Amino acid sequence: MGIVADAGGIPGILTSGLPSPLGPPNASTSIDLDARLGGVRADAMQTLTDTYTWTNLSTFLDPGGKIIWYHGVSDPWFSANDTLDYYERAAAANGKRFLDSSRLYMVPGAGHCGGGANTFDQFDLLTALDDWVEADKAPGSIPARRKAPTPAERPLCPYPTYPFYLGGDESRIESFQCRS
């Protein structure tokens, strides 16, 4: 997975040097992630308050909760790999009931919450979630569209599947199938 930006650099506040809601100005161009993570893991209170460690979702799953996750693969703020890591850890911690009650969709080319270069970021996960909760119809592939650079459609496939090109018109959803 990588980050794609089509104009003006990658948006964000991490290296802008400007004040932000997250703290004072920061002009750093590098960071020691291992040292930062080590500091978080060494702080018991931080470990309790960081939700990435909370993988026991029984209070949500026991009454029949359903959840759909999505992440733009080109999100410059939060890595799609981190979301995938959390999803896999939650699946390991909660087992089959988690896999039966959740779906993860990786959105190729999408930035943070949408947009991005050549992205298929026009899709409706709310209707899919509503159909799942109200009619017990678990979502499979979700139709996704893009407006630019040229209009096209693709299926968003539930992890671990991906859209496999079958042949034909690359702008048509029928030319793809979700495969493992």
PDB file of N, CA, C and O in Angstrom, residues 14-15 26 28-41:
ATOM      1  N   LEU A  14       1.255  17.515   9.941  1.00  0.00           N
ATOM      2  CA  LEU A  14       2.384  16.961  10.675  1.00  0.00           C
ATOM      3  C   LEU A  14       3.689  17.700  10.417  1.00  0.00           C
ATOM      4  O   LEU A  14       4.504  17.840  11.306  1.00  0.00           O
ATOM      5  N   THR A  15       3.910  18.179   9.218  1.00  0.00           N
ATOM      6  CA  THR A  15       5.162  18.873   8.932  1.00  0.00           C
ATOM      7  C   THR A  15       4.929  20.282   8.405  1.00  0.00           C
ATOM      8  O   THR A  15       5.807  20.876   7.810  1.00  0.00           O
ATOM      9  N   ASN A  26       4.943  22.489  14.643  1.00  0.00           N
ATOM     10  CA  ASN A  26       5.923  21.427  14.543  1.00  0.00           C
ATOM     11  C   ASN A  26       6.509  21.445  13.140  1.00  0.00           C
ATOM     12  O   ASN A  26       5.802  21.233  12.167  1.00  0.00           O
ATOM     13  N   SER A  28       9.146  19.460  12.371  1.00  0.00           N
ATOM     14  CA  SER A  28       9.948  18.239  12.262  1.00  0.00           C
ATOM     15  C   SER A  28       9.733  17.581  10.910  1.00  0.00           C
ATOM     16  O   SER A  28       8.633  17.568  10.377  1.00  0.00           O
ATOM     17  N   THR A  29      10.806  17.034  10.380  1.00  0.00           N
ATOM     18  CA  THR A  29      10.710  16.291   9.123  1.00  0.00           C
ATOM     19  C   THR A  29      11.052  14.829   9.324  1.00  0.00           C
ATOM     20  O   THR A  29      11.103  14.067   8.374  1.00  0.00           O
ATOM     21  N   SER A  30      11.292  14.435  10.574  1.00  0.00           N
ATOM     22  CA  SER A  30      11.549  13.033  10.866  1.00  0.00           C
ATOM     23  C   SER A  30      11.014  12.726  12.261  1.00  0.00           C
ATOM     24  O   SER A  30      10.770  13.621  13.064  1.00  0.00           O
ATOM     25  N   ILE A  31      10.842  11.420  12.513  1.00  0.00           N
ATOM     26  CA  ILE A  31      10.340  10.995  13.817  1.00  0.00           C
ATOM     27  C   ILE A  31      10.858   9.590  14.087  1.00  0.00           C
ATOM     28  O   ILE A  31      10.952   8.766  13.177  1.00  0.00           O
ATOM     29  N   ASP A  32      11.221   9.313  15.319  1.00  0.00           N
ATOM     30  CA  ASP A  32      11.655   7.982  15.712  1.00  0.00           C
ATOM     31  C   ASP A  32      10.417   7.238  16.236  1.00  0.00           C
ATOM     32  O   ASP A  32      10.074   7.332  17.414  1.00  0.00           O
ATOM     33  N   LEU A  33       9.742   6.533  15.340  1.00  0.00           N
ATOM     34  CA  LEU A  33       8.498   5.854  15.699  1.00  0.00           C
ATOM     35  C   LEU A  33       8.714   4.761  16.737  1.00  0.00           C
ATOM     36  O   LEU A  33       7.872   4.570  17.617  1.00  0.00           O
ATOM     37  N   ASP A  34       9.831   4.050  16.638  1.00  0.00           N
ATOM     38  CA  ASP A  34      10.094   2.991  17.619  1.00  0.00           C
ATOM     39  C   ASP A  34      10.229   3.564  19.026  1.00  0.00           C
ATOM     40  O   ASP A  34       9.701   3.007  19.990  1.00  0.00           O
ATOM     41  N   ALA A  35      10.913   4.696  19.157  1.00  0.00           N
ATOM     42  CA  ALA A  35      11.071   5.331  20.469  1.00  0.00           C
ATOM     43  C   ALA A  35       9.724   5.833  20.982  1.00  0.00           C
ATOM     44  O   ALA A  35       9.405   5.672  22.161  1.00  0.00           O
ATOM     45  N   ARG A  36       8.926   6.451  20.090  1.00  0.00           N
ATOM     46  CA  ARG A  36       7.603   6.940  20.496  1.00  0.00           C
ATOM     47  C   ARG A  36       6.718   5.790  20.957  1.00  0.00           C
ATOM     48  O   ARG A  36       6.043   5.877  21.978  1.00  0.00           O
ATOM     49  N   LEU A  37       6.685   4.699  20.184  1.00  0.00           N
ATOM     50  CA  LEU A  37       5.861   3.552  20.535  1.00  0.00           C
ATOM     51  C   LEU A  37       6.345   2.916  21.831  1.00  0.00           C
ATOM     52  O   LEU A  37       5.544   2.525  22.677  1.00  0.00           O
ATOM     53  N   GLY A  38       7.656   2.848  22.009  1.00  0.00           N
ATOM     54  CA  GLY A  38       8.208   2.331  23.264  1.00  0.00           C
ATOM     55  C   GLY A  38       7.762   3.151  24.460  1.00  0.00           C
ATOM     56  O   GLY A  38       7.435   2.607  25.517  1.00  0.00           O
ATOM     57  N   GLY A  39       7.713   4.475  24.295  1.00  0.00           N
ATOM     58  CA  GLY A  39       7.248   5.350  25.366  1.00  0.00           C
ATOM     59  C   GLY A  39       5.787   5.127  25.707  1.00  0.00           C
ATOM     60  O   GLY A  39       5.391   5.112  26.871  1.00  0.00           O
ATOM     61  N   VAL A  40       4.967   4.916  24.682  1.00  0.00           N
ATOM     62  CA  VAL A  40       3.540   4.651  24.905  1.00  0.00           C
ATOM     63  C   VAL A  40       3.360   3.319  25.622  1.00  0.00           C
ATOM     64  O   VAL A  40       2.609   3.210  26.590  1.00  0.00           O
ATOM     65  N   ARG A  41       4.060   2.306  25.154  1.00  0.00           N
ATOM     66  CA  ARG A  41       3.917   0.970  25.757  1.00  0.00           C
ATOM     67  C   ARG A  41       4.443   0.920  27.188  1.00  0.00           C
ATOM     68  O   ARG A  41       3.997   0.097  27.979  1.00  0.00           O
TER      69      ARG A  41
END
